[in-house]
Amino acid sequence: DGNPAKLYLPRDFRGGFCDLEKNWNNGINTKGFPKQSFTMNTSASTDLIVKHFMCSTAVVRVMMGREALLPPAKHFDYLCACCLIPCAKCEGSLQTGDDFTDTLKLGSAIGNKLNELQGATDPSRLFSAGGANGNVFMDMWNSVDQYFNKVCLKECTLNFNTLKSSSSPREYIFSLAPDNMMSNAFNKLKKAPTDGRNGQTITNLQNAITNQFKFKALPLDACPYDPSRCVPMPGIEFEEISAGYCTFKMSAEVVNSIGSAASDAFVGLGGESLVSGLGETFGKWVGEFQRSIPAFIIVTILAFVTGFIYLVLLRFAVGLCVWLSIFVVLLIMALGGASCYVRASQCAGADFLETGKQIGAGALIAASGAFSSGCDEKLEGEGHNYKGCQKYSKGLNKCIKWGDASSSSIMKKYSLKFGSDAGTGIVPAAVYSDRLHNDYCRNPCDIAGADCNAKSIWCFTSNADQAWEECQPVGVVKPTCSNGYAIKSSEMRTLLEVCAYVLWALAVLYLIGVICMTNRIRLAIAVSKVAAIFMRQNTMIVLTPAIQSLISCIWCLVWVLSASFLLSQVPDDAVDKGAFLTYAEAYGTDTTPGKCTNSWPSGSVWKDETNCEQINGTYACWRCAPPRYTFDWRFAVSFFVFLWNNALMIAIGQFVVAAACSCWFFTQNSQKGSTGVIRKAIHWTWRYHLGSLAFGSFIIAVVQMIRYVLYYYEQQAKAQKNRVMVIILKICQCLLWCFEKCIKFLNENAYIQIALHGSNFCISAKNAFYLILRNAVRFGAISLVGKGIRVIGILCITAGTGVIGYFVFTAMYADMTPTVPVIIYIFVGYMVGKLFVNVYGLAMDTVLQCFLACEEMGKTEAGENGYVPSPLRGWLKEKPELGE
């Protein structure tokens, strides 16, 4: 009973589907109207014009003066609707334009505004500040949904020009929605008798309403809605951007009149200019790719070749790759800590790298043993009394003894006589030589107001390009920031400093762990070499995940087609069919669920101005639109089948690789690579172990299903605005995700045990669990090494494919831009790299278990007639080679 088209068909303002005969809640038959386009929302577009008219002094006198049309009980509502008095609805008085006391002048002004909106004048005036409406419609692009209705039309080309050429246009006489606070006053004025004292005034106002407040609407065969929803906006045209969806564009006469203003408005909203630019660019990209398909095929083949070359090189360079990846991780942690520390210490206006240099220099000096016993490194104020042993400046320049720099022009400033009887002339260096004997970093000039008075200790340096430079006391690493820090918040600086210490501590622990696990890492390298040999000798094994992915794609397409029928069966009572007094009641608030959005998938809200209902004397015009799709128990069953099949498909691929690798491992070394291990693995899968694989994948599917059910309830709690329950369910999902990862890891090793011993799933899972416990450190080392090799492998294959693709493309198509094709080639390289490293990682795990089986069972035969691969011979207590 479902209709998959509902999942992608365009929808109109009330949630109805375009080009569908039967819509929800006896909706409009839109069959034959496949395009989602836009018409003018007359209520929003005329809102300020109506208020200008109804709130002018001329109308206020009629509504509330002598022979008032409104009873006193309605005066407040009317004044509030006009924002003429402070009330909850208004934030201030309205800026609608000039006020009029003369009804004829008022009618003329309103007529000028409505003529622009009705297209009776040059359409460009509607979007010009010089028009009667001012900037109102120039600024409307900031809230497009407010000024336009989404409607289903026959073509995107239907617009105001279509209306002008139509022989049977409809007419819409404007009326206010019943829930509008001004509706009562507007209707009273329209129907008021004209025989009283205000008869002529009322007649003039009624003539303005009758003659001005009416619009031409598209004919029924072009727009299947009420005339109020079929009024096109002058000066606006539309074009199709994708299947059934139309977008805005300015008419030629408007663009010619106002130039780039319209384009700028559209660009700001992602409108016509942006869409057309993207369309042209995307079309060019697609065209270039279509022309370069031969190059794409060649590059795809070369990507697989690159993968095999990587495996060959990995056999010889795996040790380098592993130790390099370990060093890179250590370097990242160390540099990360250093970056946090430098950023926390950076002074305002100082350069990040310069700050890092100063901190590094301070740390180096402190660590070099420059701090001598007996030195007082206390620094107070500007450092005039500093008596420490610092011999290096902040920039790590070596300081010169003061006596060695007496010939310096700068030094002469410091030959003043110090003390209370200091003179002002230059005196020999001997006067201060006793005070600065064998000293380096000092601030000796303590004469108030003297130009020699530095802000801290300093010294002359041996660097010819740096005559003098400030110092810091020995042991001080962080710079002193007299003008404040780059990061103003002391809490943030403290947090960064703590992060630095944590990263450094982790780096130290990581380094200790690597040192302690050196032998395990070397074993992991040997296992990696064996896995590389296996893949090199059985190259077709890499096609296993490729074929597996192809079958999975076909299965997913079939399932999606089936599920789309279930998803599209939105029940008739999915959302409330009644009307609601306010938008907040229908849609909800931040803390209160709405009547239309209190469940997930949620419906939407629209305003039905032509069929409002009265509830306790108040008009209710807001209604619900149903969601595109829904979930029920039938979809849950279908989705569980989807998860189970996916898990089973992955399990089959993992088992084929594990079985092939284990068969290869226990084949005599002289025959390795010559026997059909892949064919044997596939036979084992379908003949003996499909039930075990199905059971293992069933467990994973159950855990995944529970997690998705929790996600469903999380969305329901979110729709109900229950934030506490949302947090609880998120935490539960996180725990289940971790549990799922553990189950997947155990299952993968259980499949390897099945391949090795032929036991059923439960026994194999138990054996795998205890095997992992007994050899946790080895498995950890393999995991660490495997991740590093996988990352390096993906990067190498991806980069290699991109570079090769660039040269292939430029050689074959020199006249075309290679940017987009190369991006596609990089993506292909990434996918091929994932195929290789996933198979390689599983082969590593299998080789490790084969090695442990040999170790525990004492099967260590090597040589040509043995089966232990050469990289692992040194790790087993080897028996004499068979045949010796």
mmCIF file of N, CA and C in Angstrom, residues 156-238:
data_model
loop_
_atom_site.group_PDB
_atom_site.id
_atom_site.type_symbol
_atom_site.label_atom_id
_atom_site.label_comp_id
_atom_site.label_asym_id
_atom_site.label_seq_id
_atom_site.Cartn_x
_atom_site.Cartn_y
_atom_site.Cartn_z
ATOM 1 N N CYS A 156 7.723 25.193 -14.120
ATOM 2 C CA CYS A 156 8.428 26.248 -13.390
ATOM 3 C C CYS A 156 8.308 27.597 -14.098
ATOM 4 N N THR A 157 7.952 27.581 -15.365
ATOM 5 C CA THR A 157 7.900 28.821 -16.148
ATOM 6 C C THR A 157 6.627 29.619 -15.904
ATOM 7 N N LEU A 158 5.695 29.082 -15.101
ATOM 8 C CA LEU A 158 4.469 29.829 -14.800
ATOM 9 C C LEU A 158 4.790 30.967 -13.846
ATOM 10 N N ASN A 159 4.473 32.207 -14.248
ATOM 11 C CA ASN A 159 4.797 33.372 -13.435
ATOM 12 C C ASN A 159 3.834 34.498 -13.771
ATOM 13 N N PHE A 160 4.185 35.706 -13.408
ATOM 14 C CA PHE A 160 3.294 36.842 -13.630
ATOM 15 C C PHE A 160 3.072 37.093 -15.121
ATOM 16 N N ASN A 161 4.073 36.854 -15.944
ATOM 17 C CA ASN A 161 3.895 37.031 -17.384
ATOM 18 C C ASN A 161 2.886 36.045 -17.941
ATOM 19 N N THR A 162 2.847 34.834 -17.359
ATOM 20 C CA THR A 162 1.832 33.845 -17.758
ATOM 21 C C THR A 162 0.448 34.376 -17.451
ATOM 22 N N LEU A 163 0.306 35.002 -16.298
ATOM 23 C CA LEU A 163 -0.988 35.549 -15.904
ATOM 24 C C LEU A 163 -1.436 36.644 -16.868
ATOM 25 N N LYS A 164 -0.512 37.509 -17.286
ATOM 26 C CA LYS A 164 -0.886 38.611 -18.194
ATOM 27 C C LYS A 164 -1.374 38.087 -19.532
ATOM 28 N N SER A 165 -0.825 36.946 -19.947
ATOM 29 C CA SER A 165 -1.221 36.404 -21.253
ATOM 30 C C SER A 165 -2.373 35.420 -21.162
ATOM 31 N N SER A 166 -2.863 35.132 -19.942
ATOM 32 C CA SER A 166 -3.942 34.160 -19.770
ATOM 33 C C SER A 166 -5.286 34.760 -20.177
ATOM 34 N N SER A 167 -6.104 33.937 -20.795
ATOM 35 C CA SER A 167 -7.448 34.385 -21.216
ATOM 36 C C SER A 167 -8.487 34.149 -20.138
ATOM 37 N N SER A 168 -8.158 33.383 -19.110
ATOM 38 C CA SER A 168 -9.146 33.080 -18.072
ATOM 39 C C SER A 168 -8.555 33.185 -16.670
ATOM 40 N N PRO A 169 -7.997 34.343 -16.326
ATOM 41 C CA PRO A 169 -7.443 34.478 -14.976
ATOM 42 C C PRO A 169 -8.558 34.535 -13.932
ATOM 43 N N ARG A 170 -8.252 34.128 -12.740
ATOM 44 C CA ARG A 170 -9.208 34.239 -11.644
ATOM 45 C C ARG A 170 -8.940 35.538 -10.881
ATOM 46 N N GLU A 171 -9.887 35.920 -10.053
ATOM 47 C CA GLU A 171 -9.742 37.154 -9.269
ATOM 48 C C GLU A 171 -9.817 36.800 -7.793
ATOM 49 N N TYR A 172 -8.936 37.381 -7.029
ATOM 50 C CA TYR A 172 -8.943 37.179 -5.589
ATOM 51 C C TYR A 172 -9.214 38.506 -4.909
ATOM 52 N N ILE A 173 -10.322 38.591 -4.199
ATOM 53 C CA ILE A 173 -10.673 39.763 -3.400
ATOM 54 C C ILE A 173 -10.038 39.579 -2.027
ATOM 55 N N PHE A 174 -9.141 40.486 -1.677
ATOM 56 C CA PHE A 174 -8.354 40.322 -0.472
ATOM 57 C C PHE A 174 -9.232 40.333 0.772
ATOM 58 N N SER A 175 -8.896 39.450 1.709
ATOM 59 C CA SER A 175 -9.546 39.434 3.020
ATOM 60 C C SER A 175 -8.520 39.015 4.055
ATOM 61 N N LEU A 176 -8.718 39.509 5.259
ATOM 62 C CA LEU A 176 -7.809 39.156 6.337
ATOM 63 C C LEU A 176 -8.213 37.829 6.967
ATOM 64 N N ALA A 177 -7.235 37.070 7.444
ATOM 65 C CA ALA A 177 -7.517 35.808 8.133
ATOM 66 C C ALA A 177 -8.331 36.108 9.381
ATOM 67 N N PRO A 178 -9.274 35.236 9.697
ATOM 68 C CA PRO A 178 -10.150 35.510 10.851
ATOM 69 C C PRO A 178 -9.406 35.670 12.167
ATOM 70 N N ASP A 179 -8.213 35.063 12.306
ATOM 71 C CA ASP A 179 -7.500 35.179 13.572
ATOM 72 C C ASP A 179 -6.647 36.436 13.661
ATOM 73 N N ASN A 180 -6.652 37.245 12.606
ATOM 74 C CA ASN A 180 -5.922 38.500 12.620
ATOM 75 C C ASN A 180 -6.669 39.494 13.507
ATOM 76 N N MET A 181 -5.957 40.165 14.421
ATOM 77 C CA MET A 181 -6.599 41.090 15.360
ATOM 78 C C MET A 181 -7.277 42.253 14.648
ATOM 79 N N MET A 182 -6.876 42.517 13.402
ATOM 80 C CA MET A 182 -7.447 43.620 12.648
ATOM 81 C C MET A 182 -8.610 43.172 11.759
ATOM 82 N N SER A 183 -8.856 41.859 11.730
ATOM 83 C CA SER A 183 -9.869 41.316 10.827
ATOM 84 C C SER A 183 -11.257 41.884 11.123
ATOM 85 N N ASN A 184 -11.604 41.973 12.391
ATOM 86 C CA ASN A 184 -12.939 42.457 12.762
ATOM 87 C C ASN A 184 -13.142 43.897 12.298
ATOM 88 N N ALA A 185 -12.123 44.747 12.512
ATOM 89 C CA ALA A 185 -12.241 46.143 12.094
ATOM 90 C C ALA A 185 -12.291 46.258 10.574
ATOM 91 N N PHE A 186 -11.490 45.484 9.866
ATOM 92 C CA PHE A 186 -11.457 45.525 8.402
ATOM 93 C C PHE A 186 -12.813 45.118 7.821
ATOM 94 N N ASN A 187 -13.391 44.053 8.355
ATOM 95 C CA ASN A 187 -14.694 43.594 7.863
ATOM 96 C C ASN A 187 -15.812 44.572 8.205
ATOM 97 N N LYS A 188 -15.737 45.181 9.384
ATOM 98 C CA LYS A 188 -16.731 46.193 9.758
ATOM 99 C C LYS A 188 -16.716 47.354 8.782
ATOM 100 N N LEU A 189 -15.507 47.770 8.421
ATOM 101 C CA LEU A 189 -15.386 48.902 7.508
ATOM 102 C C LEU A 189 -15.918 48.541 6.126
ATOM 103 N N LYS A 190 -15.656 47.317 5.664
ATOM 104 C CA LYS A 190 -16.128 46.897 4.338
ATOM 105 C C LYS A 190 -17.661 46.893 4.260
ATOM 106 N N LYS A 191 -18.320 46.545 5.347
ATOM 107 C CA LYS A 191 -19.769 46.368 5.331
ATOM 108 C C LYS A 191 -20.526 47.503 6.022
ATOM 109 N N ALA A 192 -19.833 48.550 6.433
ATOM 110 C CA ALA A 192 -20.483 49.625 7.191
ATOM 111 C C ALA A 192 -21.495 50.382 6.327
ATOM 112 N N PRO A 193 -22.628 50.806 6.885
ATOM 113 C CA PRO A 193 -23.602 51.622 6.136
ATOM 114 C C PRO A 193 -23.032 53.012 5.850
ATOM 115 N N THR A 194 -23.465 53.589 4.779
ATOM 116 C CA THR A 194 -22.905 54.879 4.343
ATOM 117 C C THR A 194 -23.913 56.022 4.460
ATOM 118 N N ASP A 195 -24.973 55.820 5.246
ATOM 119 C CA ASP A 195 -26.012 56.858 5.326
ATOM 120 C C ASP A 195 -25.894 57.710 6.577
ATOM 121 N N GLY A 196 -24.846 57.546 7.347
ATOM 122 C CA GLY A 196 -24.696 58.300 8.580
ATOM 123 C C GLY A 196 -23.886 59.568 8.373
ATOM 124 N N ARG A 197 -23.451 60.108 9.514
ATOM 125 C CA ARG A 197 -22.690 61.351 9.498
ATOM 126 C C ARG A 197 -21.346 61.161 8.783
ATOM 127 N N ASN A 198 -20.790 59.983 8.905
ATOM 128 C CA ASN A 198 -19.507 59.684 8.275
ATOM 129 C C ASN A 198 -19.676 58.984 6.934
ATOM 130 N N GLY A 199 -20.843 59.138 6.327
ATOM 131 C CA GLY A 199 -21.169 58.388 5.121
ATOM 132 C C GLY A 199 -20.158 58.567 4.001
ATOM 133 N N GLN A 200 -19.789 59.828 3.675
ATOM 134 C CA GLN A 200 -18.869 60.074 2.574
ATOM 135 C C GLN A 200 -17.477 59.523 2.873
ATOM 136 N N THR A 201 -17.066 59.699 4.104
ATOM 137 C CA THR A 201 -15.750 59.177 4.498
ATOM 138 C C THR A 201 -15.704 57.661 4.356
ATOM 139 N N ILE A 202 -16.782 57.010 4.832
ATOM 140 C CA ILE A 202 -16.834 55.537 4.745
ATOM 141 C C ILE A 202 -16.905 55.104 3.283
ATOM 142 N N THR A 203 -17.645 55.845 2.478
ATOM 143 C CA THR A 203 -17.746 55.510 1.050
ATOM 144 C C THR A 203 -16.378 55.574 0.387
ATOM 145 N N ASN A 204 -15.614 56.607 0.680
ATOM 146 C CA ASN A 204 -14.278 56.730 0.095
ATOM 147 C C ASN A 204 -13.372 55.565 0.523
ATOM 148 N N LEU A 205 -13.481 55.188 1.798
ATOM 149 C CA LEU A 205 -12.654 54.087 2.284
ATOM 150 C C LEU A 205 -13.083 52.754 1.677
ATOM 151 N N GLN A 206 -14.395 52.559 1.542
ATOM 152 C CA GLN A 206 -14.888 51.314 0.944
ATOM 153 C C GLN A 206 -14.512 51.221 -0.531
ATOM 154 N N ASN A 207 -14.536 52.344 -1.202
ATOM 155 C CA ASN A 207 -14.113 52.348 -2.615
ATOM 156 C C ASN A 207 -12.636 51.943 -2.728
ATOM 157 N N ALA A 208 -11.816 52.436 -1.783
ATOM 158 C CA ALA A 208 -10.403 52.064 -1.795
ATOM 159 C C ALA A 208 -10.238 50.560 -1.593
ATOM 160 N N ILE A 209 -11.048 49.998 -0.681
ATOM 161 C CA ILE A 209 -10.959 48.548 -0.436
ATOM 162 C C ILE A 209 -11.439 47.774 -1.658
ATOM 163 N N THR A 210 -12.559 48.176 -2.200
ATOM 164 C CA THR A 210 -13.157 47.434 -3.324
ATOM 165 C C THR A 210 -12.294 47.512 -4.571
ATOM 166 N N ASN A 211 -11.758 48.692 -4.859
ATOM 167 C CA ASN A 211 -11.026 48.886 -6.113
ATOM 168 C C ASN A 211 -9.558 48.489 -6.033
ATOM 169 N N GLN A 212 -8.989 48.622 -4.834
ATOM 170 C CA GLN A 212 -7.541 48.416 -4.724
ATOM 171 C C GLN A 212 -7.172 47.027 -4.208
ATOM 172 N N PHE A 213 -7.910 46.503 -3.249
ATOM 173 C CA PHE A 213 -7.530 45.242 -2.602
ATOM 174 C C PHE A 213 -8.062 44.036 -3.366
ATOM 175 N N LYS A 214 -7.589 43.883 -4.583
ATOM 176 C CA LYS A 214 -7.951 42.692 -5.360
ATOM 177 C C LYS A 214 -6.787 42.353 -6.296
ATOM 178 N N PHE A 215 -6.650 41.062 -6.562
ATOM 179 C CA PHE A 215 -5.517 40.549 -7.324
ATOM 180 C C PHE A 215 -6.002 39.575 -8.386
ATOM 181 N N LYS A 216 -5.242 39.498 -9.459
ATOM 182 C CA LYS A 216 -5.482 38.471 -10.458
ATOM 183 C C LYS A 216 -4.692 37.224 -10.079
ATOM 184 N N ALA A 217 -5.353 36.055 -10.237
ATOM 185 C CA ALA A 217 -4.737 34.780 -9.865
ATOM 186 C C ALA A 217 -4.663 33.867 -11.084
ATOM 187 N N LEU A 218 -3.721 32.923 -11.041
ATOM 188 C CA LEU A 218 -3.568 31.960 -12.127
ATOM 189 C C LEU A 218 -4.836 31.130 -12.280
ATOM 190 N N PRO A 219 -5.166 30.724 -13.504
ATOM 191 C CA PRO A 219 -6.378 29.918 -13.715
ATOM 192 C C PRO A 219 -6.266 28.569 -13.020
ATOM 193 N N LEU A 220 -7.404 27.928 -12.820
ATOM 194 C CA LEU A 220 -7.456 26.666 -12.085
ATOM 195 C C LEU A 220 -6.666 25.565 -12.787
ATOM 196 N N ASP A 221 -6.623 25.573 -14.109
ATOM 197 C CA ASP A 221 -5.887 24.523 -14.808
ATOM 198 C C ASP A 221 -4.370 24.720 -14.725
ATOM 199 N N ALA A 222 -3.920 25.877 -14.194
ATOM 200 C CA ALA A 222 -2.489 26.124 -14.002
ATOM 201 C C ALA A 222 -2.096 26.039 -12.539
ATOM 202 N N CYS A 223 -3.050 26.328 -11.635
ATOM 203 C CA CYS A 223 -2.794 26.334 -10.192
ATOM 204 C C CYS A 223 -4.020 25.760 -9.491
ATOM 205 N N PRO A 224 -3.937 24.568 -8.914
ATOM 206 C CA PRO A 224 -5.131 23.874 -8.420
ATOM 207 C C PRO A 224 -5.606 24.322 -7.046
ATOM 208 N N TYR A 225 -5.173 25.466 -6.554
ATOM 209 C CA TYR A 225 -5.513 25.907 -5.203
ATOM 210 C C TYR A 225 -6.526 27.044 -5.246
ATOM 211 N N ASP A 226 -6.917 27.465 -4.044
ATOM 212 C CA ASP A 226 -7.768 28.638 -3.895
ATOM 213 C C ASP A 226 -7.063 29.844 -4.528
ATOM 214 N N PRO A 227 -7.816 30.775 -5.125
ATOM 215 C CA PRO A 227 -7.179 31.934 -5.781
ATOM 216 C C PRO A 227 -6.194 32.684 -4.890
ATOM 217 N N SER A 228 -6.416 32.692 -3.565
ATOM 218 C CA SER A 228 -5.509 33.408 -2.666
ATOM 219 C C SER A 228 -4.113 32.812 -2.669
ATOM 220 N N ARG A 229 -3.979 31.540 -3.067
ATOM 221 C CA ARG A 229 -2.678 30.882 -3.104
ATOM 222 C C ARG A 229 -2.088 30.855 -4.510
ATOM 223 N N CYS A 230 -2.730 31.479 -5.461
ATOM 224 C CA CYS A 230 -2.298 31.388 -6.853
ATOM 225 C C CYS A 230 -1.970 32.751 -7.462
ATOM 226 N N VAL A 231 -1.661 33.731 -6.614
ATOM 227 C CA VAL A 231 -1.318 35.063 -7.092
ATOM 228 C C VAL A 231 0.197 35.125 -7.315
ATOM 229 N N PRO A 232 0.659 35.327 -8.540
ATOM 230 C CA PRO A 232 2.114 35.388 -8.781
ATOM 231 C C PRO A 232 2.698 36.731 -8.347
ATOM 232 N N MET A 233 3.980 36.732 -8.039
ATOM 233 C CA MET A 233 4.679 37.946 -7.636
ATOM 234 C C MET A 233 5.249 38.627 -8.871
ATOM 235 N N PRO A 234 4.935 39.906 -9.113
ATOM 236 C CA PRO A 234 5.479 40.607 -10.284
ATOM 237 C C PRO A 234 7.001 40.682 -10.235
ATOM 238 N N GLY A 235 7.627 40.564 -11.390
ATOM 239 C CA GLY A 235 9.071 40.718 -11.486
ATOM 240 C C GLY A 235 9.866 39.489 -11.103
ATOM 241 N N ILE A 236 9.183 38.415 -10.686
ATOM 242 C CA ILE A 236 9.868 37.194 -10.265
ATOM 243 C C ILE A 236 9.541 36.070 -11.249
ATOM 244 N N GLU A 237 10.576 35.404 -11.722
ATOM 245 C CA GLU A 237 10.409 34.233 -12.570
ATOM 246 C C GLU A 237 11.057 33.038 -11.884
ATOM 247 N N PHE A 238 10.884 31.851 -12.469
ATOM 248 C CA PHE A 238 11.403 30.635 -11.855
ATOM 249 C C PHE A 238 12.023 29.737 -12.915
#
